[in-house]
CSV table of C-alpha atoms and ligand atoms in Angstrom, one decimal:
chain,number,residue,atom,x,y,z
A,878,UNK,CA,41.8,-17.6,-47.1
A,879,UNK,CA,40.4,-14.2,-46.4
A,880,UNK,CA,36.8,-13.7,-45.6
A,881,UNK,CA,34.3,-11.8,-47.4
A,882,UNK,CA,31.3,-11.4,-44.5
A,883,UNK,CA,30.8,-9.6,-41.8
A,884,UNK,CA,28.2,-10.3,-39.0
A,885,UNK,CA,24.8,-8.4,-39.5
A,886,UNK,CA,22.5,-9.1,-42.8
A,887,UNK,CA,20.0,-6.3,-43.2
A,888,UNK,CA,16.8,-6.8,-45.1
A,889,UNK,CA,16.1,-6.2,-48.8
A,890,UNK,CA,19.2,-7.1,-50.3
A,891,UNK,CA,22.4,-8.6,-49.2
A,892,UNK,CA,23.8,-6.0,-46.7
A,893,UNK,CA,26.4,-6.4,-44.0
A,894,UNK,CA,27.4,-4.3,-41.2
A,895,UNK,CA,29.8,-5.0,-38.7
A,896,UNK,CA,27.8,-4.7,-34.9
A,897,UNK,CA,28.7,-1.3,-33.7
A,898,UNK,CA,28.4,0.9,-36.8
A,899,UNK,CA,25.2,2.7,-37.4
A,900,UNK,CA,23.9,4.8,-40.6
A,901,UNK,CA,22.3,7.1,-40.8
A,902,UNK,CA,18.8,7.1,-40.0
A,903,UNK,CA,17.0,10.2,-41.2
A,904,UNK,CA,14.1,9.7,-44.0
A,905,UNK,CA,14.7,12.8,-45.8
A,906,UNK,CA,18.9,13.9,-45.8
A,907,UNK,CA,19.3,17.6,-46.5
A,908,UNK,CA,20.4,18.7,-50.7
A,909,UNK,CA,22.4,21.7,-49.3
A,910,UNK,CA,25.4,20.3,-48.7
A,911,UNK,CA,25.5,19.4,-52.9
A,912,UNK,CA,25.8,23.4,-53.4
A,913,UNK,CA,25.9,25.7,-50.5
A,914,UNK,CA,29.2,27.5,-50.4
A,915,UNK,CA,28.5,27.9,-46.4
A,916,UNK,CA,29.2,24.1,-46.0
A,917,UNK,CA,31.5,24.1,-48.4
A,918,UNK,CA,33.0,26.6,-45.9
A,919,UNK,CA,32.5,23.8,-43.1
A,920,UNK,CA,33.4,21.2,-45.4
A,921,UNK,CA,37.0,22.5,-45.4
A,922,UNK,CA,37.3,23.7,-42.0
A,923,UNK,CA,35.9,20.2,-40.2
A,924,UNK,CA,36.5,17.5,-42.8
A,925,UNK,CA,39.0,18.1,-45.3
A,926,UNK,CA,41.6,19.7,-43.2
A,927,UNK,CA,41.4,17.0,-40.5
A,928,UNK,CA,41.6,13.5,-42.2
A,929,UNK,CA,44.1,11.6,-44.3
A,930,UNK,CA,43.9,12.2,-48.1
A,931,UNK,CA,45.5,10.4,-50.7
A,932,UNK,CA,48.4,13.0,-52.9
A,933,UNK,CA,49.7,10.8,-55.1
A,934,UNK,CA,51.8,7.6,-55.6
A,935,UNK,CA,55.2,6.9,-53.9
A,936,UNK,CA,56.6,5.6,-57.3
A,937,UNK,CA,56.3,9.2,-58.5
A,938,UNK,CA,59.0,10.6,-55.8
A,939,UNK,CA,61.5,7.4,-56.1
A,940,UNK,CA,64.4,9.8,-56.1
A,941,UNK,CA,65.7,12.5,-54.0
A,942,UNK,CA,64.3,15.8,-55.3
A,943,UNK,CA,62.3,14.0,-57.4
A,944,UNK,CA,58.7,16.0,-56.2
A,945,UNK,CA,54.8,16.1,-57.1
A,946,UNK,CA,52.2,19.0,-56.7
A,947,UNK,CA,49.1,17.9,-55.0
A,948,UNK,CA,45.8,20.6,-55.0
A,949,UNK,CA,43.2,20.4,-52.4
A,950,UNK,CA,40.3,22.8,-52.7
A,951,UNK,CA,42.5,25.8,-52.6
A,952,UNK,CA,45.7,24.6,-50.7
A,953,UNK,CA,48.6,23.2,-52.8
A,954,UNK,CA,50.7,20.6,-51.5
A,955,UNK,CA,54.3,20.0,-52.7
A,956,UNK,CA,55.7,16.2,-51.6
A,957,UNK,CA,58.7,15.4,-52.3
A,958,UNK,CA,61.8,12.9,-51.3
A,959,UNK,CA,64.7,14.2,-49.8
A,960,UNK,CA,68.2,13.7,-49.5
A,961,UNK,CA,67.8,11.8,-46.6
A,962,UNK,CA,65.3,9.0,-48.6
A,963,UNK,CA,62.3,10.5,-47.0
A,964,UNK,CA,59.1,11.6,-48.4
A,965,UNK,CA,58.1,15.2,-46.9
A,966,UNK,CA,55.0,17.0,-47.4
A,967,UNK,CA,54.8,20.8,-48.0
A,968,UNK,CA,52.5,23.8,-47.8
A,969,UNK,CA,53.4,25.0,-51.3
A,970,UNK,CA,54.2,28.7,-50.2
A,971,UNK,CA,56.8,30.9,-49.7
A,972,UNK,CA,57.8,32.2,-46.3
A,973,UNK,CA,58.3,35.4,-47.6
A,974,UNK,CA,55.4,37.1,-48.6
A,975,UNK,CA,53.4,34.3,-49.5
A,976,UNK,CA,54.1,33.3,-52.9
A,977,UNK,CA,53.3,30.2,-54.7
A,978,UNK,CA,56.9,28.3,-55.7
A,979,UNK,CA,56.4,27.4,-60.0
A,980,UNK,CA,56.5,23.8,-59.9
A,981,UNK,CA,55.0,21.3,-62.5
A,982,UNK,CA,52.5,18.8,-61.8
A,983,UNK,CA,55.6,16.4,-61.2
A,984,UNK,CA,59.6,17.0,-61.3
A,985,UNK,CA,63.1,17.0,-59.9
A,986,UNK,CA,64.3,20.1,-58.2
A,987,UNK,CA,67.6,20.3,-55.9
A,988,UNK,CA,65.9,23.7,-54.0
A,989,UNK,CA,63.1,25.3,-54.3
A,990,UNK,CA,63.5,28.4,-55.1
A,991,UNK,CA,60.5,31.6,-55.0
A,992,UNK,CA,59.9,33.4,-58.4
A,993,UNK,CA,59.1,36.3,-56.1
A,994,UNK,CA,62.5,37.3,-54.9
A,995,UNK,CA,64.1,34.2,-55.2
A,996,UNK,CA,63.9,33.0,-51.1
A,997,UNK,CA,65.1,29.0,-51.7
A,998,UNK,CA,64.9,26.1,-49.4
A,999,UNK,CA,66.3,22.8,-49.7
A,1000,UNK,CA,64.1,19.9,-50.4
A,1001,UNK,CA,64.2,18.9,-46.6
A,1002,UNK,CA,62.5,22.0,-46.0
A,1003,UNK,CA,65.1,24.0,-44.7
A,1004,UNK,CA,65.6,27.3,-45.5
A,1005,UNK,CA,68.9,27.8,-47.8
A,1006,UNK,CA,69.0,32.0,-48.8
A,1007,UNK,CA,67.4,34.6,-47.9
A,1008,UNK,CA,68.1,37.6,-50.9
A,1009,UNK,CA,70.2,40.4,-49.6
A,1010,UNK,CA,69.5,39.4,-46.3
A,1011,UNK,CA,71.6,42.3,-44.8
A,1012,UNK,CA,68.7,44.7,-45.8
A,1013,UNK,CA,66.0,43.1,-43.4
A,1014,UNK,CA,65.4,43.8,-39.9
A,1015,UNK,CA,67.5,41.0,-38.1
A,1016,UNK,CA,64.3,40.5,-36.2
A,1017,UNK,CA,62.1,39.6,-39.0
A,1018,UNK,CA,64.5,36.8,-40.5
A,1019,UNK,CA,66.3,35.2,-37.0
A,1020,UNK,CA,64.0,32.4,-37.0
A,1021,UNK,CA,65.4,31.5,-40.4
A,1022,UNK,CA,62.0,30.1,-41.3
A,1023,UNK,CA,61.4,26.9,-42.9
A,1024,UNK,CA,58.6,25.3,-45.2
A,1025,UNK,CA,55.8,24.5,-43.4
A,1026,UNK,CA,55.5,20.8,-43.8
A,1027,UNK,CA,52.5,18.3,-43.2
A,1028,UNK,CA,52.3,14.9,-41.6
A,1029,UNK,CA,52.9,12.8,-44.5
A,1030,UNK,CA,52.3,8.4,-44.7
A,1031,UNK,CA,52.4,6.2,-46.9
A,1032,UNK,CA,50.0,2.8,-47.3
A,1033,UNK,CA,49.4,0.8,-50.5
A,1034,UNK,CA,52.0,2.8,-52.7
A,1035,UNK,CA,50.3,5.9,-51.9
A,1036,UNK,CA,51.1,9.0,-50.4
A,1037,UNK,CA,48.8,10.2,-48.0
A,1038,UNK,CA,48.7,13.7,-46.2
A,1039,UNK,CA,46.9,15.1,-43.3
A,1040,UNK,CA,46.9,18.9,-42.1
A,1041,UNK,CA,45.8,17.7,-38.8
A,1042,UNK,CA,48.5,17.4,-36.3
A,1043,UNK,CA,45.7,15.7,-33.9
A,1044,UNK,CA,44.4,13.0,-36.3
A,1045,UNK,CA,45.4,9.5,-35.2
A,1046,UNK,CA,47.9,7.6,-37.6
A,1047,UNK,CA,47.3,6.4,-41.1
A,1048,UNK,CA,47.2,2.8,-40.4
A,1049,UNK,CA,44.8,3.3,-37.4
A,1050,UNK,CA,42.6,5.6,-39.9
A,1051,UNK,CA,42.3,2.7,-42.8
A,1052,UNK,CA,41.7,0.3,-39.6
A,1053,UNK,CA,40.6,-3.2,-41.6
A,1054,UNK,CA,40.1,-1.7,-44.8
A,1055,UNK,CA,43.8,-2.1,-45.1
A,1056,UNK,CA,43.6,-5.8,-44.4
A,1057,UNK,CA,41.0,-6.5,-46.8
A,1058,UNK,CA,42.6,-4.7,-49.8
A,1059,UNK,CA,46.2,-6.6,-48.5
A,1060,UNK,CA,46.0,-9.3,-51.1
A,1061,UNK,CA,46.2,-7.0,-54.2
A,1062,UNK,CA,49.7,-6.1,-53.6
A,1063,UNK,CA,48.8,-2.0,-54.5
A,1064,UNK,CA,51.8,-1.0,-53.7
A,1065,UNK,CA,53.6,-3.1,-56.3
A,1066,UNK,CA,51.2,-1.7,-59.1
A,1067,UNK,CA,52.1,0.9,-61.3
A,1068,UNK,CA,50.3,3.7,-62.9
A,1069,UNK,CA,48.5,2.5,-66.8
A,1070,UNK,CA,46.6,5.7,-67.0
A,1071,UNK,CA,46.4,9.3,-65.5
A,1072,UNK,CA,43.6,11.5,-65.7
A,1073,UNK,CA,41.6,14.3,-64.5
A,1074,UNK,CA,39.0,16.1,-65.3
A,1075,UNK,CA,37.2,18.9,-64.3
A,1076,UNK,CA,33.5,18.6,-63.6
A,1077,UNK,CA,30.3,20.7,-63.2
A,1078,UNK,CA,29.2,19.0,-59.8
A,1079,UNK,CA,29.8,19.2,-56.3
A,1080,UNK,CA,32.5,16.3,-55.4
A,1081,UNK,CA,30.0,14.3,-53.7
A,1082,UNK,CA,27.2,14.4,-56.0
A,1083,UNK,CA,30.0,12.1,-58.2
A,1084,UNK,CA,31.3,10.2,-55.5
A,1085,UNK,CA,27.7,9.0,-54.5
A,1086,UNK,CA,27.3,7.6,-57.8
A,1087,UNK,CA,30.1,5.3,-57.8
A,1088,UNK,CA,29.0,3.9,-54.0
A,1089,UNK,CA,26.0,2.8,-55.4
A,1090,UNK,CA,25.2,-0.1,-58.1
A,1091,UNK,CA,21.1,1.1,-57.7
A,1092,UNK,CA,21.2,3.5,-61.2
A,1093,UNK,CA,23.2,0.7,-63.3
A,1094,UNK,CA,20.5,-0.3,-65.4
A,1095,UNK,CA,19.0,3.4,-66.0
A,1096,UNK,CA,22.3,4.6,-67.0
A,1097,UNK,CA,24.4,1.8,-68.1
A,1098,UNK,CA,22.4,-0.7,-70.3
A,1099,UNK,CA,25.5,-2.4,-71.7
A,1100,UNK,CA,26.8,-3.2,-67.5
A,1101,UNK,CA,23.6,-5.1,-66.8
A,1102,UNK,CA,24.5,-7.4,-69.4
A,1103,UNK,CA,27.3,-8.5,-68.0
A,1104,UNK,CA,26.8,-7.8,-64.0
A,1105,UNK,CA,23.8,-8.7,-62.0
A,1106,UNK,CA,23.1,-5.0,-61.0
A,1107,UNK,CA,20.3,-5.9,-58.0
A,1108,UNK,CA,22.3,-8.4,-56.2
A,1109,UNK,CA,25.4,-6.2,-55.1
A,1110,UNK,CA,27.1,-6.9,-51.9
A,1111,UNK,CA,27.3,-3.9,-49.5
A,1112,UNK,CA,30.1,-3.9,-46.5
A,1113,UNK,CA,31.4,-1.3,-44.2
A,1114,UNK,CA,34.6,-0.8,-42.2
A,1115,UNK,CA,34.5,1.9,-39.5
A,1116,UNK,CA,35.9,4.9,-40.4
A,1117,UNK,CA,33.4,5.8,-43.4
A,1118,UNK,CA,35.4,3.2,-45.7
A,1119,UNK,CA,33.0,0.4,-46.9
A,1120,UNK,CA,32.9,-1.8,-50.4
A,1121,UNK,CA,30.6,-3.2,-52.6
A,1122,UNK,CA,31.0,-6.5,-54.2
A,1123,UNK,CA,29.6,-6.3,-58.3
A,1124,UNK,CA,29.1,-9.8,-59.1
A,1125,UNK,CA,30.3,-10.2,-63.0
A,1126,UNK,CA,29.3,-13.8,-63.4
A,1127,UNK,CA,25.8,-13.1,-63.9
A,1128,UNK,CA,23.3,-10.6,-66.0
A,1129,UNK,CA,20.8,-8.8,-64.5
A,1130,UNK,CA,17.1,-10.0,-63.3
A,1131,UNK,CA,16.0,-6.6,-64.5
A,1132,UNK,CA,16.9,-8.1,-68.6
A,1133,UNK,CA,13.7,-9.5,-69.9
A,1134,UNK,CA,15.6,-13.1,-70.8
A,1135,UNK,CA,18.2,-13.1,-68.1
A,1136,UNK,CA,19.6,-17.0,-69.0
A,1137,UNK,CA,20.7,-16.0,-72.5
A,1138,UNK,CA,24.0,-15.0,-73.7
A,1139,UNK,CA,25.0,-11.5,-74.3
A,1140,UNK,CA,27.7,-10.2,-76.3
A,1141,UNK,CA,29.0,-8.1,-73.0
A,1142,UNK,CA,29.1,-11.5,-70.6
A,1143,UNK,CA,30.7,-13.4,-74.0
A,1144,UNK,CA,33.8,-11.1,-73.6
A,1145,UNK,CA,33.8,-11.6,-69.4
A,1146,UNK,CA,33.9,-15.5,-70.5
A,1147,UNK,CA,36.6,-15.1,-72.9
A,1148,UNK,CA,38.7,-13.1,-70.5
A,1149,UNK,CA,39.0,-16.2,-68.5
A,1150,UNK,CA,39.8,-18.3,-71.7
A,1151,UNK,CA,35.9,-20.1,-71.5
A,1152,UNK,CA,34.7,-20.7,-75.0
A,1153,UNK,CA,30.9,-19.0,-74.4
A,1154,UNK,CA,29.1,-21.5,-77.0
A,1155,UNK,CA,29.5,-23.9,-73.7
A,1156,UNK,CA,27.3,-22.0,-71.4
A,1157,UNK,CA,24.3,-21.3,-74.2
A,1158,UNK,CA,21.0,-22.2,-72.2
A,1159,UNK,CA,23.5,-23.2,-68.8
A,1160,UNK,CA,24.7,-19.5,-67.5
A,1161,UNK,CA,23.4,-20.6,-64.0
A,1162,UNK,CA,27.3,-22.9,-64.5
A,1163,UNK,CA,29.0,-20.1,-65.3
A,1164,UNK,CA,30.5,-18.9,-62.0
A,1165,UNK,CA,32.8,-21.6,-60.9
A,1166,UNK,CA,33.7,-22.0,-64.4
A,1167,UNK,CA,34.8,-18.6,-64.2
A,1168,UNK,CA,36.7,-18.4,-61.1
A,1169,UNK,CA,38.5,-21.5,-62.3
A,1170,UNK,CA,39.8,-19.6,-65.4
A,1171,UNK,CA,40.5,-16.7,-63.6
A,1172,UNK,CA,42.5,-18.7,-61.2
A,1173,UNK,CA,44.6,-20.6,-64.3
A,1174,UNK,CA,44.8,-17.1,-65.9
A,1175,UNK,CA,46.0,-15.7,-63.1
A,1176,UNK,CA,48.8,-18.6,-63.0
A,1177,UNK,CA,49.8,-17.4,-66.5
A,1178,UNK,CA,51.0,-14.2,-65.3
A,1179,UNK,CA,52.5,-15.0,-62.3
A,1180,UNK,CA,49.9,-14.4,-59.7
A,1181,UNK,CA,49.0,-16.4,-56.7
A,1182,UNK,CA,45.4,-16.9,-56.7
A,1183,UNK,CA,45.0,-18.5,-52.9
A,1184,UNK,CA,45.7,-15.0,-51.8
A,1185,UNK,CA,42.6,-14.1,-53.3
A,1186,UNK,CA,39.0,-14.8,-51.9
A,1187,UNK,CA,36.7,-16.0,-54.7
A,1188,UNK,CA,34.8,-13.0,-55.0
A,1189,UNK,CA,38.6,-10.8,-55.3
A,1190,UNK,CA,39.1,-13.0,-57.5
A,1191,UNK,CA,36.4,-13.1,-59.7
A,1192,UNK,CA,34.0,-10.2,-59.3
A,1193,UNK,CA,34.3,-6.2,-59.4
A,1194,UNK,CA,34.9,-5.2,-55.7
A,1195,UNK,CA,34.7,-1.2,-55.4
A,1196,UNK,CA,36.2,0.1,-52.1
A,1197,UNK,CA,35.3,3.7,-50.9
A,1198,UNK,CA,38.4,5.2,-48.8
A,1199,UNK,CA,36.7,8.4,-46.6
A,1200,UNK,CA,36.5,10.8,-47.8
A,1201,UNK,CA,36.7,10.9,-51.6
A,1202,UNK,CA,38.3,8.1,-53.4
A,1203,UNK,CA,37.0,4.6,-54.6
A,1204,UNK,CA,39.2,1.6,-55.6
A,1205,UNK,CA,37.6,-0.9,-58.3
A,1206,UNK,CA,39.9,-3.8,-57.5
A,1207,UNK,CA,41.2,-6.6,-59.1
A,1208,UNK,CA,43.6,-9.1,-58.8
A,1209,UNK,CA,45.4,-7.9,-62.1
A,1210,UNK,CA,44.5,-3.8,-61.5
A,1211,UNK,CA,43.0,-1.5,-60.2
A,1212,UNK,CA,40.7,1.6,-60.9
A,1213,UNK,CA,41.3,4.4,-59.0
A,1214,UNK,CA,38.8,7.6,-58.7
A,1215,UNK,CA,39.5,10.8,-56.7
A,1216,UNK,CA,37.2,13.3,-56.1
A,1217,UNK,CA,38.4,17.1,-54.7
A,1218,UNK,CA,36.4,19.8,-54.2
A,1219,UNK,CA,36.7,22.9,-56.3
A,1220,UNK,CA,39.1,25.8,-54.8
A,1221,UNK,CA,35.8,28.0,-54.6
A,1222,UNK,CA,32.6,26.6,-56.1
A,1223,UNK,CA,31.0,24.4,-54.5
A,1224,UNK,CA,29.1,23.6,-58.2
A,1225,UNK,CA,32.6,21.8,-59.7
A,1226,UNK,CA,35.1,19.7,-58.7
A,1227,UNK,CA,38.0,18.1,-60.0
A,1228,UNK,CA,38.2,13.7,-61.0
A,1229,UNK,CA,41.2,12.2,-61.1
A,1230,UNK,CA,41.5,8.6,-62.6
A,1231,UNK,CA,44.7,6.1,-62.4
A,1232,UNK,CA,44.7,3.0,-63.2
A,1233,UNK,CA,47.2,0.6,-61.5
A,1234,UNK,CA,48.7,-2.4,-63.0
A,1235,UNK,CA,50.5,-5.2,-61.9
A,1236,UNK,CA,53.9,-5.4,-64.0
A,1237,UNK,CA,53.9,-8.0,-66.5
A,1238,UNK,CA,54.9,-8.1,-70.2
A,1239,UNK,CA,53.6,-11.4,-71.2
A,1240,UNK,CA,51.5,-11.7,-74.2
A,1241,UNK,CA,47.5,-11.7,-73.4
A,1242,UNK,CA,47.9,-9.3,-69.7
A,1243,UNK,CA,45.6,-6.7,-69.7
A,1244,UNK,CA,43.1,-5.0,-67.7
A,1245,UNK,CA,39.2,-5.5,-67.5
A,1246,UNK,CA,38.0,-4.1,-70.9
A,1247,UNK,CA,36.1,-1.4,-68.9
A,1248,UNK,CA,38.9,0.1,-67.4
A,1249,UNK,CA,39.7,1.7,-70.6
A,1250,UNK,CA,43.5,1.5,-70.9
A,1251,UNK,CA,44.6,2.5,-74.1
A,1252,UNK,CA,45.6,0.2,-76.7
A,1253,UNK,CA,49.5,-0.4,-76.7
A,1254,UNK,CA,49.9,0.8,-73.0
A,1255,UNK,CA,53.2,-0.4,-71.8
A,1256,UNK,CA,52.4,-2.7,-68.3
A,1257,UNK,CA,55.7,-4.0,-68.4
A,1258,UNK,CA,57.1,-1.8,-65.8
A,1259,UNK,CA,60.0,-1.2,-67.9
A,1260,UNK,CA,58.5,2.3,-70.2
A,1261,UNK,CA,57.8,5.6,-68.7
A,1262,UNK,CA,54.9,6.7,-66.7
A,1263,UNK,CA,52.0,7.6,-68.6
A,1264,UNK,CA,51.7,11.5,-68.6
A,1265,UNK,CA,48.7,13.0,-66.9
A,1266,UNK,CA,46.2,13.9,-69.0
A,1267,UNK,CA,44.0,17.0,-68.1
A,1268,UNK,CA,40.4,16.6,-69.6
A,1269,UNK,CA,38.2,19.2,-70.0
A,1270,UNK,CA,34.3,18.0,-69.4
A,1271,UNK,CA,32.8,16.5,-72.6
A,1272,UNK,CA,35.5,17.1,-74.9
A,1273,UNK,CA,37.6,13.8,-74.5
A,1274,UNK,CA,36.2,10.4,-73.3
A,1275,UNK,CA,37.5,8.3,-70.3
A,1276,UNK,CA,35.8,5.4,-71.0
A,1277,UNK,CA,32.0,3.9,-71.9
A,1278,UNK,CA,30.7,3.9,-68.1
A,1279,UNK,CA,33.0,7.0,-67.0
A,1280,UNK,CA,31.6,9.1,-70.2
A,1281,UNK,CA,27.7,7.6,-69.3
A,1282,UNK,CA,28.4,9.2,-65.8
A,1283,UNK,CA,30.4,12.5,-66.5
A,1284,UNK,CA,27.3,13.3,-69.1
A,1285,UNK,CA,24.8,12.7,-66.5
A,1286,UNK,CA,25.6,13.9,-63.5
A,1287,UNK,CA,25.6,17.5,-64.2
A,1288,UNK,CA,21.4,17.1,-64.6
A,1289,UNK,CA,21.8,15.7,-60.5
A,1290,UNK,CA,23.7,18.7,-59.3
A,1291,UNK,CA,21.2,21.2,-61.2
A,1292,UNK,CA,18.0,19.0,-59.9
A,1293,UNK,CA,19.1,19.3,-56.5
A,1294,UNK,CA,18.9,22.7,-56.2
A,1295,UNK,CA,15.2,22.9,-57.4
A,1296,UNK,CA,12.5,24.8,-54.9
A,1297,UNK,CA,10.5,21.6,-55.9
A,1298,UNK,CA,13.3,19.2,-54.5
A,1299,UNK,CA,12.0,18.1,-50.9
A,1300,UNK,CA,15.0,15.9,-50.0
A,1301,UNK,CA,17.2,12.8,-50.6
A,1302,UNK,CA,16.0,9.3,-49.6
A,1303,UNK,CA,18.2,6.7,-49.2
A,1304,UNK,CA,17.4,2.4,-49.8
A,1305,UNK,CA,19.0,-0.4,-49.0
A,1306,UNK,CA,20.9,-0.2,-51.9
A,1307,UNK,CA,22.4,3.1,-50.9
A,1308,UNK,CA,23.6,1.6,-47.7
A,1309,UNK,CA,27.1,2.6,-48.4
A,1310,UNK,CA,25.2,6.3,-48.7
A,1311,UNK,CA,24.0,6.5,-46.0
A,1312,UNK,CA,27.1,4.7,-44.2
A,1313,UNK,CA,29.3,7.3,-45.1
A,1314,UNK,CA,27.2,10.6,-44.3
A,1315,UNK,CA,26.3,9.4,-40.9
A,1316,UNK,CA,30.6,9.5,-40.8
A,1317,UNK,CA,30.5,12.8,-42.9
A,1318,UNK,CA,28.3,14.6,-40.7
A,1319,UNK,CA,30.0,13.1,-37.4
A,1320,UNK,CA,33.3,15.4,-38.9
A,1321,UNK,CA,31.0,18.6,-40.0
A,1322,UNK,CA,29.4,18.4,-36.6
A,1323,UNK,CA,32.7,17.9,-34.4
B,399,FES,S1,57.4,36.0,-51.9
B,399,FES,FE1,58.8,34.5,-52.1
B,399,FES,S2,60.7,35.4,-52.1
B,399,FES,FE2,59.3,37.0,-51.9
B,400,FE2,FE1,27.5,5.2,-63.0
């Protein structure tokens, strides 16, 4: 049975840090690096051309040729599987004079070929015509370049990439993180929903918000009635990943009457098949009620719940994987967010959402309610992938908590640039904050 602890317990509220790992320790943690283009500058340089970032999903290159486009600030990635089964990772640039290749977001090509003057290279990267060929310089052509690839991995169903040929493997990068996401099978899941959006803040100034459970009942009133907001678990791994643990069997000690019922922790009960009129004036019984429905409901669709701790099985645990991503994970799915920095303003970024499904096409499967998956979604396994979905800021909805953030956050990433604003400080309850900049600065600093 997988554990949940780890060995220190800080003061204030239920903290835990592995010995070793320090955060950071500053009072006051400089704004700049929400909007100055010069770290943005160093952002790129020390951080995000050095580490492991997640592309994109493995079940999206299943076939040879079969290729998706990833975008980081402003590189563009092609990965695709070739003829020999592998998945490669490309600069997505000609070797020519420098031209882009006109690829969708996802496809199936046989070459690629330049719109330019029509270089093409086979999807192992190999270069397969150079255009009248007799008219250049032998010289300038005998090295018969190829694509420039990047070191490419895969963990969890993902495809990872990193432009750093000095970066130590994947698996050594995830460390235990991997083994503590293990039991959700992620690489089995596939994708319910694609998104992305484009957003008026800096990458980070979103990301923060989802490591931290501390503005829940300022900006989500409905959560807190069906999450106890203040007693979030907080955990780090080495390597800037950490989690929180959202407990979802109990309200929140902020509401004024926290043992009655609400009709947000009525639909978390009937989730796990509990009839709620049994726990009026008894919510304090509701936990292992809970996990014991989860459990038989997760019998029903063919899942083995003693692969599960309890609080896998039962509450909302978000994983952050450095540097950008988060992972709300549950037994039956999981939410995935992705934040990448804008090509050149440091004042937008882009947001990806997926959600991941477990295959099933029983009656009665679906994902937690706040996932959003639209009504109808096929999680059989058996349709087509959900098209992504491109989402301009405020124009189309994600979902209730997504929509309360996206609306939000924009205010942040103006109010940090105030003359007024004398710096961020950081509780207890931002421990995953200030976990991951001590990491963040560590990679700006090297
Ligand atoms: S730039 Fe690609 S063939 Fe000329
Ligand atoms: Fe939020």
């Amino acid at each position: 049975m997988p554990t949940d602890k780890a060995a220190e317990q800080l003061a204030g509220t239920r903290n835990f840090m592995p010995p070793g790992l320090r955060l950071g320790d500053e009072v006051l943690t400089d704004q700049k690096k929400y909007y100055s283009a010069e770290i943005a500058r160093q952002e790129w340089n020390s951080l995000w051309t050095r580490v492991w970032t997640i592309a994109g999903r493995v079940s999206d290159v299943a076939s040879p040729g079969d290729y998706f486009r990833y975008e980081l600030g402003g590189e563009s990635f092609v990965i695709v599987r070739s003829t020999d089964d592998r998945i490669r990772a490309f600069y997505n640039v000609c070797q020519h004079r420098g031209s882009r290749f006109d690829l969708g977001e996802f496809g199936n090509a046989a070459k690629f070929v330049c719109p330019f003057h029509s270089w093409a290279w086979n999807i192992d990267g190999t270069l397969k015509r150079i255009t009248d060929i007799e008219t250049f310089p032998p010289k300038t052509v005998c090295d018969r370049p190829n694509l420039s690839e990047v070191r490419c991995e895969t963990w969890g169903g993902f495809v990872f990439i990193c432009m750093d040929d000095r970066a130590p493997p994947l698996t050594e990068f995830l460390g235990t993180l991997a083994a503590a996401l293990a039991p959700y099978g992620i690489e089995e899941m596939i994708v319910a929903k694609d998104y992305s959006a484009d957003w008026p803040t800096n990458w980070k100034i979103g990301l923060d918000a989802f490591m931290e459970g501390y503005h829940a009942h300022a900006r989500h009133p409905e959560l807190i009635r069906m999450i106890d907001d203040y007693n979030f678990e907080y955990e780090v791994f080495g390597n800037g990943h950490s989690r929180m643990i959202i407990p979802m069997t109990a309200k929140s000690p902020r509401l004024k009457d926290p043992s009655a019922l609400t009709a947000e922790f009525c639909l978390s009960l009937q989730a796990v098949g509990l009839d709620p009129r049994e726990f009026e004036g008894r919510l304090q019984d509701a936990r292992p009620a809970m996990i014991e429905g989860k459990r038989r409901w997760m019998e029903r669709f063919g899942m083995d719940p003693s692969a599960f701790s309890e609080t896998q099985i039962i509450d909302d645990a978000n994983y952050n994987v450095f540097p950008n991503i988060t992972f709300n994970a549950h037994p039956e799915g999981v939410l995935v967010m992705r934040f990448r920095p804008h090509a050149t303003d440091p004042n937008r970024c882009h947001y990806d959402v997926w959600v991941l499904t477990r295959t099933c096409d029983a009656p009665g499967f679906a994902m937690p309610f706040y996932m959003a998956v639209p009504e109808g979604t096929d999680l059989s396994g058996k349709g087509p992938r959900p098209a992504r979905r491109h989402i301009k800021h405020g124009e189309e909805g994600m979902g209730l908590v997504l929509d309360q953030d996206a609306e939000f956050l924009p205010t942040v990433q103006a109010g940090v640039q105030s003359r007024g604003f004398r710096g961020i400080r950081l509780s207890h309850q931002e421990l995953r904050l200030r976990y991951y900049y001590e990491e963040y600065n560590r990679h700006l600093r090297a």
